[in-house]
């Protein structure tokens, strides 16, 4: 039953957050820092897909500052966003 409940929580995370602050608030309800980082990076990726780069940056920076300072996924996402923004300049 515990495994099923865990899957339900993860399945419930698929809805995109409206903002980085909403994503961060939801992440704080998750049990482990690994779950929080995974959720927040997935939300940051959703922000990138919707071209909401500012929210993607805020979310990835929060992961690095407050959840997992060594998150390769958050670092890679920031590099991806910075590359996209650099092509606009």
PDB file of N, CA and C in Angstrom:
ATOM      1  N   UNK A   1       0.824  -1.198   0.000  1.00  0.00           N
ATOM      2  CA  UNK A   1       0.000   0.000   0.000  1.00  0.00           C
ATOM      3  C   UNK A   1       0.860   1.250   0.000  1.00  0.00           C
ATOM      4  N   UNK A   2       1.988   1.182   0.689  1.00  0.00           N
ATOM      5  CA  UNK A   2       2.873   2.346   0.737  1.00  0.00           C
ATOM      6  C   UNK A   2       3.427   2.662  -0.644  1.00  0.00           C
ATOM      7  N   UNK A   3       3.845   1.627  -1.377  1.00  0.00           N
ATOM      8  CA  UNK A   3       4.388   1.840  -2.721  1.00  0.00           C
ATOM      9  C   UNK A   3       3.328   2.467  -3.622  1.00  0.00           C
ATOM     10  N   UNK A   4       2.114   2.002  -3.516  1.00  0.00           N
ATOM     11  CA  UNK A   4       1.037   2.558  -4.332  1.00  0.00           C
ATOM     12  C   UNK A   4       0.770   4.014  -3.968  1.00  0.00           C
ATOM     13  N   UNK A   5       0.815   4.326  -2.689  1.00  0.00           N
ATOM     14  CA  UNK A   5       0.602   5.710  -2.263  1.00  0.00           C
ATOM     15  C   UNK A   5       1.716   6.596  -2.818  1.00  0.00           C
ATOM     16  N   UNK A   6       2.937   6.098  -2.813  1.00  0.00           N
ATOM     17  CA  UNK A   6       4.058   6.861  -3.359  1.00  0.00           C
ATOM     18  C   UNK A   6       3.877   7.128  -4.835  1.00  0.00           C
ATOM     19  N   UNK A   7       3.375   6.130  -5.569  1.00  0.00           N
ATOM     20  CA  UNK A   7       3.132   6.314  -6.996  1.00  0.00           C
ATOM     21  C   UNK A   7       2.038   7.347  -7.222  1.00  0.00           C
ATOM     22  N   UNK A   8       1.037   7.346  -6.360  1.00  0.00           N
ATOM     23  CA  UNK A   8      -0.037   8.326  -6.484  1.00  0.00           C
ATOM     24  C   UNK A   8       0.475   9.736  -6.292  1.00  0.00           C
ATOM     25  N   UNK A   9       1.392   9.910  -5.355  1.00  0.00           N
ATOM     26  CA  UNK A   9       1.965  11.232  -5.119  1.00  0.00           C
ATOM     27  C   UNK A   9       2.752  11.679  -6.337  1.00  0.00           C
ATOM     28  N   UNK A  10       3.571  10.773  -6.882  1.00  0.00           N
ATOM     29  CA  UNK A  10       4.365  11.124  -8.052  1.00  0.00           C
ATOM     30  C   UNK A  10       3.475  11.403  -9.250  1.00  0.00           C
ATOM     31  N   UNK A  11       2.430  10.613  -9.418  1.00  0.00           N
ATOM     32  CA  UNK A  11       1.520  10.832 -10.535  1.00  0.00           C
ATOM     33  C   UNK A  11       0.814  12.177 -10.389  1.00  0.00           C
ATOM     34  N   UNK A  12       0.541  12.593  -9.169  1.00  0.00           N
ATOM     35  CA  UNK A  12      -0.113  13.869  -8.930  1.00  0.00           C
ATOM     36  C   UNK A  12       0.781  15.056  -9.213  1.00  0.00           C
ATOM     37  N   UNK A  13       2.072  14.818  -9.363  1.00  0.00           N
ATOM     38  CA  UNK A  13       3.022  15.896  -9.599  1.00  0.00           C
ATOM     39  C   UNK A  13       3.099  16.290 -11.062  1.00  0.00           C
ATOM     40  N   UNK A  14       2.380  15.598 -11.924  1.00  0.00           N
ATOM     41  CA  UNK A  14       2.528  15.857 -13.349  1.00  0.00           C
ATOM     42  C   UNK A  14       1.866  17.166 -13.781  1.00  0.00           C
ATOM     43  N   UNK A  15       0.974  17.698 -12.983  1.00  0.00           N
ATOM     44  CA  UNK A  15       0.315  18.961 -13.330  1.00  0.00           C
ATOM     45  C   UNK A  15       1.320  20.105 -13.212  1.00  0.00           C
ATOM     46  N   UNK A  16       1.488  20.869 -14.280  1.00  0.00           N
ATOM     47  CA  UNK A  16       2.459  21.964 -14.219  1.00  0.00           C
ATOM     48  C   UNK A  16       2.050  23.040 -13.212  1.00  0.00           C
ATOM     49  N   UNK A  17       3.030  23.562 -12.527  1.00  0.00           N
ATOM     50  CA  UNK A  17       2.786  24.656 -11.590  1.00  0.00           C
ATOM     51  C   UNK A  17       2.590  25.943 -12.390  1.00  0.00           C
ATOM     52  N   UNK A  18       1.883  26.879 -11.804  1.00  0.00           N
ATOM     53  CA  UNK A  18       1.634  28.161 -12.452  1.00  0.00           C
ATOM     54  C   UNK A  18       2.867  29.052 -12.355  1.00  0.00           C
ATOM     55  N   UNK A  19       3.623  28.907 -11.266  1.00  0.00           N
ATOM     56  CA  UNK A  19       4.792  29.752 -11.050  1.00  0.00           C
ATOM     57  C   UNK A  19       5.856  28.984 -10.282  1.00  0.00           C
ATOM     58  N   UNK A  20       7.051  29.562 -10.235  1.00  0.00           N
ATOM     59  CA  UNK A  20       8.123  28.921  -9.472  1.00  0.00           C
ATOM     60  C   UNK A  20       7.759  28.871  -7.999  1.00  0.00           C
ATOM     61  N   UNK A  21       7.113  29.905  -7.485  1.00  0.00           N
ATOM     62  CA  UNK A  21       6.764  29.896  -6.059  1.00  0.00           C
ATOM     63  C   UNK A  21       5.748  28.798  -5.749  1.00  0.00           C
ATOM     64  N   UNK A  22       4.806  28.558  -6.656  1.00  0.00           N
ATOM     65  CA  UNK A  22       3.845  27.465  -6.459  1.00  0.00           C
ATOM     66  C   UNK A  22       4.573  26.119  -6.498  1.00  0.00           C
ATOM     67  N   UNK A  23       5.496  25.955  -7.430  1.00  0.00           N
ATOM     68  CA  UNK A  23       6.260  24.712  -7.532  1.00  0.00           C
ATOM     69  C   UNK A  23       7.079  24.483  -6.266  1.00  0.00           C
ATOM     70  N   UNK A  24       7.699  25.537  -5.767  1.00  0.00           N
ATOM     71  CA  UNK A  24       8.526  25.435  -4.562  1.00  0.00           C
ATOM     72  C   UNK A  24       7.665  25.065  -3.357  1.00  0.00           C
ATOM     73  N   UNK A  25       6.507  25.691  -3.226  1.00  0.00           N
ATOM     74  CA  UNK A  25       5.611  25.372  -2.112  1.00  0.00           C
ATOM     75  C   UNK A  25       5.190  23.904  -2.166  1.00  0.00           C
ATOM     76  N   UNK A  26       4.867  23.414  -3.361  1.00  0.00           N
ATOM     77  CA  UNK A  26       4.486  22.006  -3.477  1.00  0.00           C
ATOM     78  C   UNK A  26       5.675  21.106  -3.151  1.00  0.00           C
ATOM     79  N   UNK A  27       6.855  21.462  -3.618  1.00  0.00           N
ATOM     80  CA  UNK A  27       8.045  20.639  -3.370  1.00  0.00           C
ATOM     81  C   UNK A  27       8.301  20.471  -1.881  1.00  0.00           C
ATOM     82  N   UNK A  28       8.008  21.496  -1.108  1.00  0.00           N
ATOM     83  CA  UNK A  28       8.237  21.435   0.340  1.00  0.00           C
ATOM     84  C   UNK A  28       7.377  20.379   1.013  1.00  0.00           C
ATOM     85  N   UNK A  29       6.313  19.916   0.349  1.00  0.00           N
ATOM     86  CA  UNK A  29       5.459  18.877   0.918  1.00  0.00           C
ATOM     87  C   UNK A  29       6.001  17.478   0.639  1.00  0.00           C
ATOM     88  N   UNK A  30       6.981  17.373  -0.243  1.00  0.00           N
ATOM     89  CA  UNK A  30       7.560  16.070  -0.582  1.00  0.00           C
ATOM     90  C   UNK A  30       8.548  15.654   0.500  1.00  0.00           C
ATOM     91  N   UNK A  31       8.703  14.343   0.682  1.00  0.00           N
ATOM     92  CA  UNK A  31       9.449  13.840   1.828  1.00  0.00           C
ATOM     93  C   UNK A  31      10.955  13.997   1.733  1.00  0.00           C
ATOM     94  N   UNK A  32      11.539  13.701   0.579  1.00  0.00           N
ATOM     95  CA  UNK A  32      13.004  13.697   0.501  1.00  0.00           C
ATOM     96  C   UNK A  32      13.502  14.830  -0.397  1.00  0.00           C
ATOM     97  N   UNK A  33      14.738  15.220  -0.171  1.00  0.00           N
ATOM     98  CA  UNK A  33      15.313  16.270  -1.013  1.00  0.00           C
ATOM     99  C   UNK A  33      15.447  15.776  -2.457  1.00  0.00           C
ATOM    100  N   UNK A  34      15.659  14.475  -2.641  1.00  0.00           N
ATOM    101  CA  UNK A  34      15.732  13.930  -4.003  1.00  0.00           C
ATOM    102  C   UNK A  34      14.390  14.097  -4.720  1.00  0.00           C
ATOM    103  N   UNK A  35      13.289  13.803  -4.023  1.00  0.00           N
ATOM    104  CA  UNK A  35      11.955  13.991  -4.611  1.00  0.00           C
ATOM    105  C   UNK A  35      11.723  15.473  -4.915  1.00  0.00           C
ATOM    106  N   UNK A  36      12.128  16.331  -3.991  1.00  0.00           N
ATOM    107  CA  UNK A  36      11.947  17.766  -4.191  1.00  0.00           C
ATOM    108  C   UNK A  36      12.722  18.235  -5.420  1.00  0.00           C
ATOM    109  N   UNK A  37      13.982  17.827  -5.527  1.00  0.00           N
ATOM    110  CA  UNK A  37      14.813  18.245  -6.664  1.00  0.00           C
ATOM    111  C   UNK A  37      14.238  17.724  -7.975  1.00  0.00           C
ATOM    112  N   UNK A  38      13.839  16.445  -8.009  1.00  0.00           N
ATOM    113  CA  UNK A  38      13.271  15.867  -9.232  1.00  0.00           C
ATOM    114  C   UNK A  38      12.009  16.607  -9.649  1.00  0.00           C
ATOM    115  N   UNK A  39      11.141  16.869  -8.681  1.00  0.00           N
ATOM    116  CA  UNK A  39       9.896  17.575  -8.981  1.00  0.00           C
ATOM    117  C   UNK A  39      10.186  18.978  -9.512  1.00  0.00           C
ATOM    118  N   UNK A  40      11.058  19.697  -8.826  1.00  0.00           N
ATOM    119  CA  UNK A  40      11.336  21.082  -9.226  1.00  0.00           C
ATOM    120  C   UNK A  40      12.023  21.155 -10.587  1.00  0.00           C
ATOM    121  N   UNK A  41      12.929  20.245 -10.868  1.00  0.00           N
ATOM    122  CA  UNK A  41      13.572  20.241 -12.184  1.00  0.00           C
ATOM    123  C   UNK A  41      12.537  19.941 -13.270  1.00  0.00           C
ATOM    124  N   UNK A  42      11.618  19.014 -12.995  1.00  0.00           N
ATOM    125  CA  UNK A  42      10.576  18.724 -13.989  1.00  0.00           C
ATOM    126  C   UNK A  42       9.690  19.949 -14.208  1.00  0.00           C
ATOM    127  N   UNK A  43       9.408  20.686 -13.143  1.00  0.00           N
ATOM    128  CA  UNK A  43       8.617  21.911 -13.288  1.00  0.00           C
ATOM    129  C   UNK A  43       9.396  22.968 -14.071  1.00  0.00           C
ATOM    130  N   UNK A  44      10.684  23.084 -13.788  1.00  0.00           N
ATOM    131  CA  UNK A  44      11.528  24.038 -14.527  1.00  0.00           C
ATOM    132  C   UNK A  44      11.545  23.680 -16.011  1.00  0.00           C
ATOM    133  N   UNK A  45      11.608  22.382 -16.320  1.00  0.00           N
ATOM    134  CA  UNK A  45      11.574  21.949 -17.720  1.00  0.00           C
ATOM    135  C   UNK A  45      10.250  22.315 -18.374  1.00  0.00           C
ATOM    136  N   UNK A  46       9.160  22.207 -17.618  1.00  0.00           N
ATOM    137  CA  UNK A  46       7.848  22.602 -18.139  1.00  0.00           C
ATOM    138  C   UNK A  46       7.814  24.104 -18.419  1.00  0.00           C
ATOM    139  N   UNK A  47       8.437  24.895 -17.544  1.00  0.00           N
ATOM    140  CA  UNK A  47       8.512  26.337 -17.789  1.00  0.00           C
ATOM    141  C   UNK A  47       9.302  26.629 -19.063  1.00  0.00           C
ATOM    142  N   UNK A  48      10.385  25.892 -19.291  1.00  0.00           N
ATOM    143  CA  UNK A  48      11.180  26.075 -20.518  1.00  0.00           C
ATOM    144  C   UNK A  48      10.328  25.760 -21.739  1.00  0.00           C
ATOM    145  N   UNK A  49       9.585  24.641 -21.686  1.00  0.00           N
ATOM    146  CA  UNK A  49       8.743  24.252 -22.816  1.00  0.00           C
ATOM    147  C   UNK A  49       7.706  25.324 -23.139  1.00  0.00           C
ATOM    148  N   UNK A  50       7.209  25.992 -22.103  1.00  0.00           N
ATOM    149  CA  UNK A  50       6.206  27.040 -22.330  1.00  0.00           C
ATOM    150  C   UNK A  50       6.873  28.411 -22.540  1.00  0.00           C
ATOM    151  N   UNK A  51       8.202  28.391 -22.658  1.00  0.00           N
ATOM    152  CA  UNK A  51       9.011  29.598 -22.893  1.00  0.00           C
ATOM    153  C   UNK A  51       8.893  30.618 -21.769  1.00  0.00           C
ATOM    154  N   UNK A  52       8.636  30.139 -20.558  1.00  0.00           N
ATOM    155  CA  UNK A  52       8.607  31.003 -19.373  1.00  0.00           C
ATOM    156  C   UNK A  52       9.968  30.864 -18.694  1.00  0.00           C
ATOM    157  N   UNK A  53      10.966  31.479 -19.322  1.00  0.00           N
ATOM    158  CA  UNK A  53      12.351  31.276 -18.913  1.00  0.00           C
ATOM    159  C   UNK A  53      12.654  31.849 -17.529  1.00  0.00           C
ATOM    160  N   UNK A  54      12.009  32.942 -17.167  1.00  0.00           N
ATOM    161  CA  UNK A  54      12.252  33.540 -15.855  1.00  0.00           C
ATOM    162  C   UNK A  54      11.850  32.581 -14.732  1.00  0.00           C
ATOM    163  N   UNK A  55      10.698  31.937 -14.891  1.00  0.00           N
ATOM    164  CA  UNK A  55      10.241  30.970 -13.880  1.00  0.00           C
ATOM    165  C   UNK A  55      11.144  29.731 -13.881  1.00  0.00           C
ATOM    166  N   UNK A  56      11.602  29.325 -15.045  1.00  0.00           N
ATOM    167  CA  UNK A  56      12.526  28.185 -15.125  1.00  0.00           C
ATOM    168  C   UNK A  56      13.817  28.493 -14.375  1.00  0.00           C
ATOM    169  N   UNK A  57      14.338  29.695 -14.577  1.00  0.00           N
ATOM    170  CA  UNK A  57      15.573  30.111 -13.900  1.00  0.00           C
ATOM    171  C   UNK A  57      15.366  30.144 -12.389  1.00  0.00           C
ATOM    172  N   UNK A  58      14.286  30.775 -11.938  1.00  0.00           N
ATOM    173  CA  UNK A  58      14.014  30.863 -10.499  1.00  0.00           C
ATOM    174  C   UNK A  58      13.920  29.481  -9.871  1.00  0.00           C
ATOM    175  N   UNK A  59      13.246  28.575 -10.562  1.00  0.00           N
ATOM    176  CA  UNK A  59      13.047  27.229 -10.024  1.00  0.00           C
ATOM    177  C   UNK A  59      14.371  26.468  -9.950  1.00  0.00           C
ATOM    178  N   UNK A  60      15.149  26.507 -11.012  1.00  0.00           N
ATOM    179  CA  UNK A  60      16.442  25.799 -11.025  1.00  0.00           C
ATOM    180  C   UNK A  60      17.410  26.409 -10.014  1.00  0.00           C
ATOM    181  N   UNK A  61      17.406  27.729  -9.892  1.00  0.00           N
ATOM    182  CA  UNK A  61      18.281  28.370  -8.909  1.00  0.00           C
ATOM    183  C   UNK A  61      17.886  27.981  -7.487  1.00  0.00           C
ATOM    184  N   UNK A  62      16.596  27.841  -7.231  1.00  0.00           N
ATOM    185  CA  UNK A  62      16.140  27.406  -5.911  1.00  0.00           C
ATOM    186  C   UNK A  62      16.653  25.998  -5.613  1.00  0.00           C
ATOM    187  N   UNK A  63      16.582  25.112  -6.610  1.00  0.00           N
ATOM    188  CA  UNK A  63      17.091  23.749  -6.412  1.00  0.00           C
ATOM    189  C   UNK A  63      18.546  23.808  -5.970  1.00  0.00           C
ATOM    190  N   UNK A  64      19.355  24.588  -6.679  1.00  0.00           N
ATOM    191  CA  UNK A  64      20.785  24.661  -6.373  1.00  0.00           C
ATOM    192  C   UNK A  64      21.059  25.346  -5.035  1.00  0.00           C
ATOM    193  N   UNK A  65      20.268  26.335  -4.693  1.00  0.00           N
ATOM    194  CA  UNK A  65      20.506  27.093  -3.460  1.00  0.00           C
ATOM    195  C   UNK A  65      19.955  26.401  -2.215  1.00  0.00           C
ATOM    196  N   UNK A  66      18.839  25.692  -2.356  1.00  0.00           N
ATOM    197  CA  UNK A  66      18.134  25.219  -1.160  1.00  0.00           C
ATOM    198  C   UNK A  66      17.858  23.723  -1.079  1.00  0.00           C
ATOM    199  N   UNK A  67      18.011  23.005  -2.191  1.00  0.00           N
ATOM    200  CA  UNK A  67      17.657  21.584  -2.172  1.00  0.00           C
ATOM    201  C   UNK A  67      18.873  20.701  -2.435  1.00  0.00           C
ATOM    202  N   UNK A  68      19.557  20.931  -3.561  1.00  0.00           N
ATOM    203  CA  UNK A  68      20.694  20.092  -3.949  1.00  0.00           C
ATOM    204  C   UNK A  68      21.701  20.945  -4.710  1.00  0.00           C
ATOM    205  N   UNK A  69      22.717  21.397  -4.001  1.00  0.00           N
ATOM    206  CA  UNK A  69      23.728  22.282  -4.595  1.00  0.00           C
ATOM    207  C   UNK A  69      24.496  21.610  -5.713  1.00  0.00           C
ATOM    208  N   UNK A  70      24.420  20.286  -5.811  1.00  0.00           N
ATOM    209  CA  UNK A  70      25.174  19.544  -6.825  1.00  0.00           C
ATOM    210  C   UNK A  70      24.275  18.961  -7.913  1.00  0.00           C
ATOM    211  N   UNK A  71      23.070  19.490  -8.048  1.00  0.00           N
ATOM    212  CA  UNK A  71      22.122  18.961  -9.029  1.00  0.00           C
ATOM    213  C   UNK A  71      22.606  19.236 -10.449  1.00  0.00           C
ATOM    214  N   UNK A  72      22.998  18.157 -11.131  1.00  0.00           N
ATOM    215  CA  UNK A  72      23.425  18.304 -12.525  1.00  0.00           C
ATOM    216  C   UNK A  72      22.250  18.706 -13.408  1.00  0.00           C
ATOM    217  N   UNK A  73      21.071  18.179 -13.093  1.00  0.00           N
ATOM    218  CA  UNK A  73      19.887  18.488 -13.895  1.00  0.00           C
ATOM    219  C   UNK A  73      19.557  19.978 -13.822  1.00  0.00           C
ATOM    220  N   UNK A  74      19.630  20.562 -12.630  1.00  0.00           N
ATOM    221  CA  UNK A  74      19.339  21.997 -12.485  1.00  0.00           C
ATOM    222  C   UNK A  74      20.419  22.827 -13.170  1.00  0.00           C
ATOM    223  N   UNK A  75      21.678  22.429 -13.015  1.00  0.00           N
ATOM    224  CA  UNK A  75      22.782  23.144 -13.658  1.00  0.00           C
ATOM    225  C   UNK A  75      22.643  23.084 -15.173  1.00  0.00           C
ATOM    226  N   UNK A  76      22.339  21.897 -15.701  1.00  0.00           N
ATOM    227  CA  UNK A  76      22.163  21.733 -17.143  1.00  0.00           C
ATOM    228  C   UNK A  76      20.999  22.572 -17.652  1.00  0.00           C
ATOM    229  N   UNK A  77      19.910  22.600 -16.879  1.00  0.00           N
ATOM    230  CA  UNK A  77      18.745  23.380 -17.287  1.00  0.00           C
ATOM    231  C   UNK A  77      19.079  24.869 -17.343  1.00  0.00           C
ATOM    232  N   UNK A  78      19.814  25.366 -16.341  1.00  0.00           N
ATOM    233  CA  UNK A  78      20.220  26.778 -16.364  1.00  0.00           C
ATOM    234  C   UNK A  78      21.085  27.083 -17.584  1.00  0.00           C
ATOM    235  N   UNK A  79      21.994  26.181 -17.917  1.00  0.00           N
ATOM    236  CA  UNK A  79      22.844  26.382 -19.091  1.00  0.00           C
ATOM    237  C   UNK A  79      21.997  26.403 -20.366  1.00  0.00           C
ATOM    238  N   UNK A  80      21.011  25.517 -20.423  1.00  0.00           N
ATOM    239  CA  UNK A  80      20.114  25.458 -21.578  1.00  0.00           C
ATOM    240  C   UNK A  80      19.338  26.768 -21.727  1.00  0.00           C
ATOM    241  N   UNK A  81      18.800  27.268 -20.626  1.00  0.00           N
ATOM    242  CA  UNK A  81      18.031  28.516 -20.662  1.00  0.00           C
ATOM    243  C   UNK A  81      18.936  29.689 -21.040  1.00  0.00           C
ATOM    244  N   UNK A  82      20.116  29.742 -20.435  1.00  0.00           N
ATOM    245  CA  UNK A  82      21.042  30.832 -20.755  1.00  0.00           C
ATOM    246  C   UNK A  82      21.439  30.808 -22.225  1.00  0.00           C
ATOM    247  N   UNK A  83      21.600  29.619 -22.796  1.00  0.00           N
ATOM    248  CA  UNK A  83      21.921  29.507 -24.218  1.00  0.00           C
ATOM    249  C   UNK A  83      20.765  30.015 -25.077  1.00  0.00           C
ATOM    250  N   UNK A  84      19.539  29.666 -24.694  1.00  0.00           N
ATOM    251  CA  UNK A  84      18.368  30.149 -25.435  1.00  0.00           C
ATOM    252  C   UNK A  84      18.272  31.671 -25.359  1.00  0.00           C
ATOM    253  N   UNK A  85      18.491  32.206 -24.156  1.00  0.00           N
ATOM    254  CA  UNK A  85      18.395  33.660 -23.997  1.00  0.00           C
ATOM    255  C   UNK A  85      19.514  34.380 -24.746  1.00  0.00           C
ATOM    256  N   UNK A  86      20.682  33.771 -24.810  1.00  0.00           N
ATOM    257  CA  UNK A  86      21.812  34.386 -25.502  1.00  0.00           C
ATOM    258  C   UNK A  86      21.537  34.516 -27.001  1.00  0.00           C
ATOM    259  N   UNK A  87      20.774  33.581 -27.565  1.00  0.00           N
ATOM    260  CA  UNK A  87      20.473  33.646 -28.994  1.00  0.00           C
ATOM    261  C   UNK A  87      19.463  34.755 -29.307  1.00  0.00           C
ATOM    262  N   UNK A  88      18.757  35.221 -28.305  1.00  0.00           N
ATOM    263  CA  UNK A  88      17.780  36.295 -28.496  1.00  0.00           C
ATOM    264  C   UNK A  88      18.418  37.667 -28.487  1.00  0.00           C
ATOM    265  N   UNK A  89      19.621  37.756 -27.923  1.00  0.00           N
ATOM    266  CA  UNK A  89      20.248  39.066 -27.761  1.00  0.00           C
ATOM    267  C   UNK A  89      20.919  39.550 -29.017  1.00  0.00           C
TER     268      UNK A  89
END
